[in-house]
Short mmCIF file of C-alpha atoms and ligand atoms in Angstrom, two decimals:
data_model
loop_
_atom_site.label_atom_id
_atom_site.label_comp_id
_atom_site.label_asym_id
_atom_site.label_seq_id
_atom_site.Cartn_x
_atom_site.Cartn_y
_atom_site.Cartn_z
CA MET A 1 -101.10 49.06 -22.16
CA LYS A 2 -99.82 45.28 -21.86
CA PRO A 3 -96.10 44.74 -22.70
CA THR A 4 -95.46 42.03 -25.34
CA LYS A 5 -92.85 40.31 -23.14
CA PRO A 6 -92.89 40.11 -19.40
CA ILE A 7 -90.82 43.17 -17.87
CA TYR A 8 -88.74 42.12 -14.90
CA PHE A 9 -88.19 44.69 -11.93
CA ASP A 10 -87.17 42.18 -9.11
CA PHE A 11 -83.41 41.80 -9.82
CA ALA A 12 -82.81 42.36 -6.17
CA SER A 13 -84.59 39.20 -5.38
CA THR A 14 -82.95 36.99 -8.06
CA CYS A 15 -81.47 37.37 -11.53
CA PRO A 16 -81.70 35.49 -14.71
CA ILE A 17 -78.59 33.63 -15.65
CA ASP A 18 -76.28 35.40 -18.07
CA PRO A 19 -75.94 33.34 -21.27
CA ARG A 20 -72.09 33.79 -20.94
CA VAL A 21 -72.36 32.16 -17.49
CA LEU A 22 -74.68 29.35 -18.58
CA ARG A 23 -72.12 28.38 -21.48
CA ARG A 24 -69.36 28.32 -19.00
CA MET A 25 -71.32 26.03 -16.61
CA LEU A 26 -72.48 23.61 -19.46
CA GLN A 27 -68.74 23.27 -20.26
CA SER A 28 -68.00 22.53 -16.57
CA LEU A 29 -70.95 20.21 -16.15
CA LYS A 30 -69.65 18.00 -18.96
CA ARG A 31 -66.09 18.21 -18.32
CA ASP A 32 -65.38 18.71 -14.29
CA PHE A 33 -67.26 15.81 -12.99
CA GLY A 34 -64.16 14.52 -10.77
CA ASN A 35 -64.52 15.01 -7.00
CA THR A 36 -62.03 18.02 -6.01
CA MET A 37 -60.85 15.70 -3.10
CA SER A 38 -59.85 12.74 -5.28
CA LEU A 39 -56.16 12.18 -6.11
CA HIS A 40 -56.60 10.91 -9.68
CA GLN A 41 -56.35 13.20 -12.61
CA LEU A 42 -60.04 13.87 -13.15
CA GLY A 43 -60.26 14.91 -9.47
CA GLN A 44 -57.13 16.97 -9.68
CA GLU A 45 -58.45 18.71 -12.86
CA ALA A 46 -61.66 19.57 -11.16
CA LYS A 47 -59.58 20.88 -8.16
CA VAL A 48 -57.66 23.21 -10.52
CA SER A 49 -61.14 24.66 -11.80
CA LEU A 50 -62.00 25.13 -8.19
CA GLU A 51 -58.96 27.03 -7.10
CA GLU A 52 -59.12 29.24 -10.39
CA ALA A 53 -62.67 30.29 -9.46
CA ARG A 54 -61.61 30.88 -5.95
CA GLU A 55 -58.71 33.13 -7.18
CA THR A 56 -60.81 35.13 -9.49
CA ILE A 57 -63.54 35.80 -6.58
CA ALA A 58 -60.64 36.42 -4.08
CA ASN A 59 -59.00 39.06 -6.44
CA PHE A 60 -62.35 40.72 -7.14
CA ILE A 61 -62.53 41.86 -3.30
CA ASN A 62 -58.87 42.07 -2.64
CA ALA A 63 -58.89 38.99 -0.63
CA LYS A 64 -56.49 35.79 -0.66
CA PRO A 65 -57.83 32.82 -2.22
CA SER A 66 -57.43 31.04 1.06
CA GLU A 67 -60.00 33.50 2.55
CA ILE A 68 -62.85 32.45 0.56
CA ILE A 69 -65.06 29.77 1.71
CA PHE A 70 -67.86 28.43 -0.82
CA THR A 71 -71.29 27.86 0.55
CA SER A 72 -74.72 27.06 -0.92
CA SER A 73 -76.29 30.23 -0.23
CA ALA A 74 -75.92 33.78 1.17
CA THR A 75 -78.33 32.43 3.98
CA GLU A 76 -75.85 29.83 4.79
CA SER A 77 -72.82 32.22 4.55
CA ASN A 78 -74.72 34.57 7.02
CA ASN A 79 -75.60 31.46 9.52
CA LEU A 80 -71.91 30.43 9.24
CA ALA A 81 -70.83 34.03 10.13
CA LEU A 82 -72.81 34.64 13.23
CA LYS A 83 -72.98 31.04 14.55
CA GLY A 84 -69.32 30.31 13.66
CA VAL A 85 -68.00 33.17 15.60
CA ALA A 86 -70.58 32.73 18.38
CA PHE A 87 -69.43 29.16 18.95
CA SER A 88 -65.68 29.63 18.60
CA SER A 89 -65.90 32.38 21.29
CA THR A 90 -65.21 31.92 25.12
CA VAL A 91 -67.92 31.76 27.41
CA GLN A 92 -67.47 35.36 28.70
CA LYS A 93 -67.63 36.74 25.26
CA ASN A 94 -71.09 36.38 24.24
CA HIS A 95 -72.62 39.62 22.98
CA ILE A 96 -73.56 40.24 19.33
CA ILE A 97 -74.60 43.59 17.73
CA ILE A 98 -76.74 43.62 14.45
CA SER A 99 -78.66 46.47 12.78
CA SER A 100 -82.64 46.56 13.00
CA ILE A 101 -82.86 46.23 9.12
CA GLU A 102 -80.68 42.98 8.49
CA HIS A 103 -82.14 40.38 6.23
CA PRO A 104 -84.07 37.85 7.94
CA CYS A 105 -81.13 35.09 7.92
CA VAL A 106 -79.05 37.41 10.11
CA ARG A 107 -81.73 38.40 12.22
CA GLU A 108 -83.18 34.76 12.64
CA SER A 109 -79.90 33.47 13.17
CA ALA A 110 -79.17 36.06 15.91
CA LYS A 111 -82.50 35.44 17.61
CA TRP A 112 -81.64 31.59 17.51
CA LEU A 113 -78.18 32.31 19.46
CA GLU A 114 -80.19 34.37 21.84
CA THR A 115 -82.21 30.94 22.89
CA LYS A 116 -78.67 29.57 23.28
CA GLY A 117 -77.61 32.16 25.84
CA PHE A 118 -76.06 34.77 23.62
CA GLU A 119 -76.89 38.41 24.19
CA ILE A 120 -77.96 40.29 20.99
CA SER A 121 -78.42 44.17 20.50
CA MET A 122 -79.87 45.95 17.78
CA VAL A 123 -78.56 49.15 16.50
CA ARG A 124 -81.06 51.81 15.28
CA VAL A 125 -81.21 53.17 11.87
CA ASP A 126 -82.51 56.81 10.91
CA ARG A 127 -85.46 57.40 8.49
CA TYR A 128 -83.13 57.04 5.40
CA GLY A 129 -82.06 53.60 6.96
CA ARG A 130 -78.74 54.47 7.75
CA VAL A 131 -77.20 52.89 10.98
CA ASP A 132 -76.89 55.28 13.91
CA ILE A 133 -73.15 55.13 14.59
CA SER A 134 -73.62 56.71 17.92
CA ASP A 135 -75.90 54.07 19.16
CA LEU A 136 -73.60 51.43 17.68
CA ARG A 137 -70.84 52.96 19.91
CA LYS A 138 -73.07 52.86 23.16
CA LYS A 139 -74.15 49.42 22.38
CA ILE A 140 -70.44 47.87 22.11
CA LYS A 141 -69.43 46.38 25.37
CA LYS A 142 -66.43 44.60 26.96
CA ASN A 143 -68.12 41.16 25.98
CA THR A 144 -68.91 42.00 22.38
CA ILE A 145 -67.61 39.63 20.00
CA LEU A 146 -69.17 40.46 16.73
CA VAL A 147 -70.79 43.27 14.76
CA SER A 148 -72.83 42.13 11.67
CA ILE A 149 -74.15 44.98 9.66
CA MET A 150 -75.20 44.83 5.99
CA HIS A 151 -73.48 46.72 3.11
CA ALA A 152 -76.69 47.87 1.22
CA ASN A 153 -80.31 47.04 2.38
CA ASN A 154 -82.02 44.80 0.07
CA GLU A 155 -85.45 46.60 0.30
CA VAL A 156 -84.52 50.38 0.11
CA GLY A 157 -80.94 50.33 -1.23
CA THR A 158 -79.35 52.43 1.42
CA ILE A 159 -75.58 52.03 1.68
CA GLN A 160 -74.12 51.82 5.14
CA PRO A 161 -70.94 53.49 6.42
CA ILE A 162 -69.22 50.17 6.44
CA LYS A 163 -65.50 51.50 6.54
CA GLU A 164 -66.18 53.71 9.61
CA ILE A 165 -67.99 50.74 11.36
CA GLY A 166 -65.08 48.44 10.33
CA GLY A 167 -62.57 51.06 11.87
CA ILE A 168 -64.70 51.34 15.10
CA CYS A 169 -64.70 47.39 15.38
CA ARG A 170 -61.03 46.98 14.64
CA LYS A 171 -60.03 49.68 17.32
CA GLU A 172 -62.22 47.82 19.89
CA GLY A 173 -60.92 44.48 18.87
CA ILE A 174 -64.23 43.20 17.83
CA LEU A 175 -65.05 41.10 14.65
CA PHE A 176 -66.90 42.72 11.84
CA HIS A 177 -69.23 40.91 9.38
CA THR A 178 -71.07 42.60 6.42
CA ASP A 179 -73.72 40.89 4.36
CA ALA A 180 -72.58 42.28 0.88
CA VAL A 181 -75.28 40.54 -1.20
CA GLN A 182 -76.72 43.60 -2.81
CA THR A 183 -73.46 45.44 -3.43
CA PHE A 184 -71.11 42.68 -4.55
CA GLY A 185 -70.66 43.00 -8.24
CA LYS A 186 -72.63 46.43 -8.21
CA ILE A 187 -69.93 48.60 -6.49
CA PRO A 188 -66.21 48.04 -5.94
CA ILE A 189 -65.49 46.22 -2.76
CA ASP A 190 -61.91 46.00 -0.99
CA VAL A 191 -62.11 44.08 2.01
CA LYS A 192 -58.93 45.46 3.31
CA GLU A 193 -60.07 49.20 2.82
CA LEU A 194 -63.38 48.29 4.31
CA LYS A 195 -61.87 46.54 7.32
CA VAL A 196 -64.15 43.74 7.41
CA ASP A 197 -63.29 40.47 8.93
CA LEU A 198 -66.29 38.29 7.30
CA LEU A 199 -68.17 39.15 4.23
CA THR A 200 -71.05 37.47 2.46
CA ALA A 201 -71.77 37.49 -1.34
CA SER A 202 -74.03 35.37 -3.44
CA SER A 203 -73.88 34.22 -7.28
CA HIS A 204 -77.52 34.57 -8.11
CA LYS A 205 -77.82 38.14 -7.36
CA ILE A 206 -75.14 38.95 -10.13
CA TYR A 207 -76.40 36.89 -12.98
CA GLY A 208 -74.63 33.58 -11.78
CA PRO A 209 -76.55 30.21 -10.91
CA LYS A 210 -78.54 29.84 -7.42
CA GLY A 211 -77.06 27.36 -4.94
CA VAL A 212 -73.78 29.13 -4.44
CA ALA A 213 -72.30 31.96 -2.19
CA ILE A 214 -69.14 32.76 -0.55
CA LEU A 215 -68.24 33.74 3.10
CA PHE A 216 -64.85 35.56 3.20
CA VAL A 217 -63.16 34.81 6.32
CA ARG A 218 -60.06 37.19 7.05
CA GLU A 219 -56.82 35.09 7.74
CA GLY A 220 -56.42 34.43 11.21
CA VAL A 221 -59.99 34.92 12.29
CA LYS A 222 -61.25 31.55 13.98
CA ILE A 223 -64.91 30.34 13.28
CA SER A 224 -66.54 27.13 14.02
CA PRO A 225 -68.01 25.15 11.03
CA LEU A 226 -71.77 24.39 10.86
CA LEU A 227 -71.22 21.23 8.80
CA HIS A 228 -68.71 18.78 9.86
CA GLY A 229 -67.39 15.91 7.60
CA GLY A 230 -64.61 15.56 4.93
CA GLY A 231 -62.91 18.75 5.79
CA HIS A 232 -63.54 20.60 2.38
CA GLU A 233 -63.31 24.44 2.30
CA MET A 234 -60.38 24.86 4.84
CA GLY A 235 -62.40 22.60 7.26
CA LEU A 236 -65.24 25.24 7.32
CA ARG A 237 -67.64 23.62 5.08
CA SER A 238 -67.56 19.88 4.63
CA SER A 239 -69.33 18.35 1.59
CA THR A 240 -68.24 17.73 -2.15
CA VAL A 241 -68.24 21.26 -3.81
CA ASN A 242 -70.87 22.20 -6.31
CA LEU A 243 -68.15 22.92 -8.92
CA PRO A 244 -70.38 23.88 -11.93
CA ALA A 245 -72.07 26.49 -9.86
CA ILE A 246 -68.95 27.78 -8.45
CA VAL A 247 -67.31 28.07 -11.95
CA GLY A 248 -70.44 29.86 -13.15
CA PHE A 249 -70.23 32.00 -10.10
CA ALA A 250 -66.69 33.02 -11.13
CA GLU A 251 -67.59 33.69 -14.81
CA ALA A 252 -70.32 35.99 -13.22
CA VAL A 253 -67.77 37.82 -11.28
CA LYS A 254 -65.40 38.04 -14.43
CA ILE A 255 -68.31 39.72 -16.41
CA CYS A 256 -68.92 42.20 -13.45
CA ARG A 257 -65.30 42.99 -13.36
CA GLU A 258 -65.25 43.94 -17.04
CA SER A 259 -68.64 45.77 -17.02
CA MET A 260 -69.46 47.03 -13.60
CA LYS A 261 -68.64 50.65 -14.17
CA GLU A 262 -70.52 51.05 -17.35
CA GLU A 263 -73.44 48.97 -15.98
CA ALA A 264 -73.53 51.21 -12.79
CA LYS A 265 -73.71 54.36 -15.00
CA ARG A 266 -76.38 53.05 -17.07
CA ILE A 267 -78.51 51.93 -14.17
CA GLU A 268 -77.77 55.05 -12.23
CA LYS A 269 -79.36 57.06 -15.21
CA LEU A 270 -82.48 54.84 -15.61
CA SER A 271 -82.91 54.79 -11.66
CA LYS A 272 -82.95 58.58 -11.63
CA MET A 273 -85.29 58.66 -14.55
CA LEU A 274 -87.57 56.16 -12.81
CA THR A 275 -87.50 58.17 -9.56
CA ASP A 276 -88.29 61.47 -11.28
CA ASP A 277 -90.97 60.05 -13.19
CA ILE A 278 -92.70 58.21 -10.41
CA LEU A 279 -92.31 61.29 -8.16
CA LYS A 280 -93.80 63.76 -10.99
CA ASN A 281 -96.62 61.61 -12.18
CA ILE A 282 -97.97 60.02 -9.11
CA LYS A 283 -99.21 62.55 -6.66
CA GLY A 284 -98.30 61.75 -2.93
CA SER A 285 -95.66 59.08 -3.87
CA ARG A 286 -92.52 59.11 -1.90
CA LEU A 287 -88.97 57.49 -2.24
CA ASN A 288 -87.90 55.46 0.66
CA GLY A 289 -84.23 55.11 1.67
CA ASP A 290 -81.28 57.37 1.50
CA PRO A 291 -81.58 59.82 -1.54
CA LYS A 292 -77.66 59.91 -2.12
CA ASN A 293 -75.96 57.03 -0.21
CA ARG A 294 -77.79 54.29 -2.21
CA ILE A 295 -77.29 51.78 -4.85
CA PRO A 296 -79.20 52.64 -7.74
CA HIS A 297 -80.59 49.15 -8.62
CA ILE A 298 -82.96 49.04 -5.72
CA LEU A 299 -85.78 51.74 -5.41
CA ASN A 300 -88.55 51.70 -3.06
CA PHE A 301 -91.61 53.82 -3.39
CA SER A 302 -94.64 54.45 -0.96
CA PHE A 303 -97.90 55.12 -2.70
CA PRO A 304 -100.07 56.31 0.55
CA GLY A 305 -103.72 55.40 0.53
CA PHE A 306 -102.99 52.33 -1.76
CA ASP A 307 -102.31 48.80 -0.97
CA ALA A 308 -98.83 47.71 -2.43
CA HIS A 309 -99.87 44.05 -2.41
CA GLU A 310 -102.74 44.87 -4.75
CA LEU A 311 -100.50 47.00 -6.96
CA ALA A 312 -98.06 44.35 -7.30
CA ILE A 313 -100.72 41.87 -8.45
CA GLU A 314 -102.23 44.34 -10.88
CA LEU A 315 -98.82 44.93 -12.41
CA ASP A 316 -98.32 41.15 -12.59
CA LEU A 317 -101.51 40.79 -14.50
CA LEU A 318 -100.04 43.28 -16.99
CA GLY A 319 -96.72 41.16 -17.18
CA ILE A 320 -94.56 43.39 -14.91
CA ALA A 321 -92.90 41.86 -12.00
CA VAL A 322 -92.27 43.97 -8.96
CA SER A 323 -91.90 43.05 -5.16
CA THR A 324 -93.32 44.32 -2.08
CA GLY A 325 -90.29 44.12 0.14
CA SER A 326 -87.68 41.34 0.12
CA ALA A 327 -88.93 38.11 -1.80
CA CYS A 328 -88.71 36.06 1.63
CA SER A 329 -91.40 38.28 3.06
CA THR A 330 -93.83 38.54 0.06
CA PHE A 331 -96.16 35.98 1.63
CA ASP A 332 -95.66 37.36 5.06
CA LEU A 333 -98.48 39.77 5.70
CA LYS A 334 -96.73 41.68 8.17
CA PRO A 335 -95.62 45.31 7.43
CA SER A 336 -91.69 45.21 6.39
CA SER A 337 -89.71 45.37 9.40
CA THR A 338 -87.14 47.51 7.54
CA LEU A 339 -89.54 50.10 6.71
CA MET A 340 -90.98 50.06 10.32
CA ALA A 341 -87.39 50.47 11.75
CA MET A 342 -86.97 53.41 9.49
CA GLY A 343 -90.17 54.90 11.26
CA LEU A 344 -92.70 54.37 8.57
CA SER A 345 -96.13 53.70 9.80
CA GLU A 346 -97.93 50.30 9.16
CA LYS A 347 -99.93 51.81 6.44
CA GLU A 348 -97.18 53.45 4.76
CA ALA A 349 -95.18 50.11 4.89
CA PHE A 350 -97.96 48.32 3.38
CA SER A 351 -98.29 51.02 0.61
CA SER A 352 -94.50 50.56 -0.39
CA LEU A 353 -93.20 48.75 -3.54
CA ARG A 354 -89.70 47.73 -4.30
CA ILE A 355 -88.62 47.94 -7.82
CA SER A 356 -85.09 46.73 -8.79
CA LEU A 357 -83.42 47.32 -11.97
CA GLY A 358 -80.81 45.14 -13.72
CA ARG A 359 -78.65 44.24 -16.65
CA TRP A 360 -81.45 43.88 -18.99
CA THR A 361 -83.69 46.96 -17.97
CA ARG A 362 -84.39 49.26 -20.62
CA LYS A 363 -85.75 53.00 -20.78
CA ARG A 364 -88.76 51.65 -22.52
CA ASP A 365 -89.36 49.20 -19.44
CA ILE A 366 -89.57 52.01 -17.27
CA GLU A 367 -91.92 54.21 -19.36
CA ILE A 368 -94.34 51.28 -19.37
CA LEU A 369 -94.04 50.58 -15.67
CA VAL A 370 -94.58 54.37 -14.79
CA LYS A 371 -97.64 54.49 -17.14
CA SER A 372 -99.02 51.21 -15.84
CA ILE A 373 -98.70 52.37 -12.11
CA SER A 374 -100.25 55.77 -12.78
CA GLN A 375 -103.20 54.05 -14.79
CA ILE A 376 -104.04 51.58 -11.86
CA ILE A 377 -103.86 54.36 -9.29
CA GLU A 378 -105.92 56.73 -11.30
CA ARG A 379 -108.59 53.87 -11.76
CA LYS A 380 -108.45 53.01 -8.05
CA LYS A 381 -109.00 56.70 -7.05
CA LYS A 382 -111.89 56.94 -9.53
CA CYS A 383 -113.45 53.85 -7.90
CA LEU A 384 -113.06 55.12 -4.41
CA SER A 385 -114.53 58.61 -5.32
CA GLU A 386 -117.63 56.86 -6.89
CA LYS A 387 -118.20 54.67 -3.67
N1 PLP B 401 -78.81 38.95 2.48
C1 PLP B 401 -79.39 39.83 1.56
C2 PLP B 401 -79.09 41.16 1.67
C3 PLP B 401 -80.53 39.46 0.79
O1 PLP B 401 -81.01 40.29 -0.24
C4 PLP B 401 -80.67 37.99 0.61
C5 PLP B 401 -81.69 37.58 -0.47
O2 PLP B 401 -82.53 38.12 -0.99
C6 PLP B 401 -79.94 37.02 1.31
C7 PLP B 401 -79.16 37.70 2.32
C8 PLP B 401 -80.18 35.58 1.29
O3 PLP B 401 -80.01 35.18 0.08
P1 PLP B 401 -80.35 33.62 -0.40
O4 PLP B 401 -81.82 33.63 -0.01
O5 PLP B 401 -79.91 33.43 -1.83
O6 PLP B 401 -79.78 32.57 0.51
#
């Protein structure tokens, strides 16, 4: 069965822009062309739009506008968090802790810092992808400056006990950063309640434009900038701001603010339906990640005995987009480091598909997806038995 229109199940990788966001951005592209650092009226009007957007996003996570730094991407925000803290620390404080399932932009930043003399520790996760808190406590040392642990994992959807980790770090006097790219706009976030010092969020995962993200930096936290220049963004990110994208990001946030609760309920229902249907109809299939503490948007299934790349390609030929892990690792023929850290074998990791749902996923799409996977697997089984 080939759907008449392509069906998209890769919202965790990126989202189509919401038409309401696009409309707002087109207005801004036409109107807000002034440089926000210019003294003249056009510049100052652009500055007003910038500060309104900052306030909208700050309010959404219970932060102050002055604590929001606009960047070009979550990758940049995560680099700024890790390197910014590392390079503003004293020589004696050089130990950073991350989890074993962080996004490559956190993991690779940490690896790079290791080559510059910083010491990096990785906290274990359990088979559900949940950070082992006792391992975290053991890894904390006198010279630890920063802990960076993601809010929800981008491959399996497991939510981490961020509030508990925030409490531990605050007590120990260690800065705490969370990469909230997969939770921002999906579940409520309150930076005060979570006790985070730094938080990353991105626009294109919430139906906003690509090329814009934020780093929340709690008042009083000192970090070094990566980009030096005209002193934009409280001196932490010099470069003329991408105002139409920032305005679009704020519009996407406003839509989430209005519809997040309803949307979460709807996606939760669809997610449960998809999980039940896959586990019931496809013998041997397994759900990866935490069955309870998870965001419903991201599902990850193993289909033992079947190659997930092949499944994804066959689904694509039918017009159905899914992924095998995070988009950044699709072309990397190594098994997913997240699934391996959770204790899956290489074979199991290679048999795993990520299916992510979003604003425009419908019940009918799920029915088509499950039927298509079942048919592909049945055909493959038949071919194997005839060999
Ligand atoms: N962090 C997480 C958890 C992600 O899922 C992603 C992208 O998938 C990123 C960071 C990096 O985002 P970007 O590639 O937009 O910079």
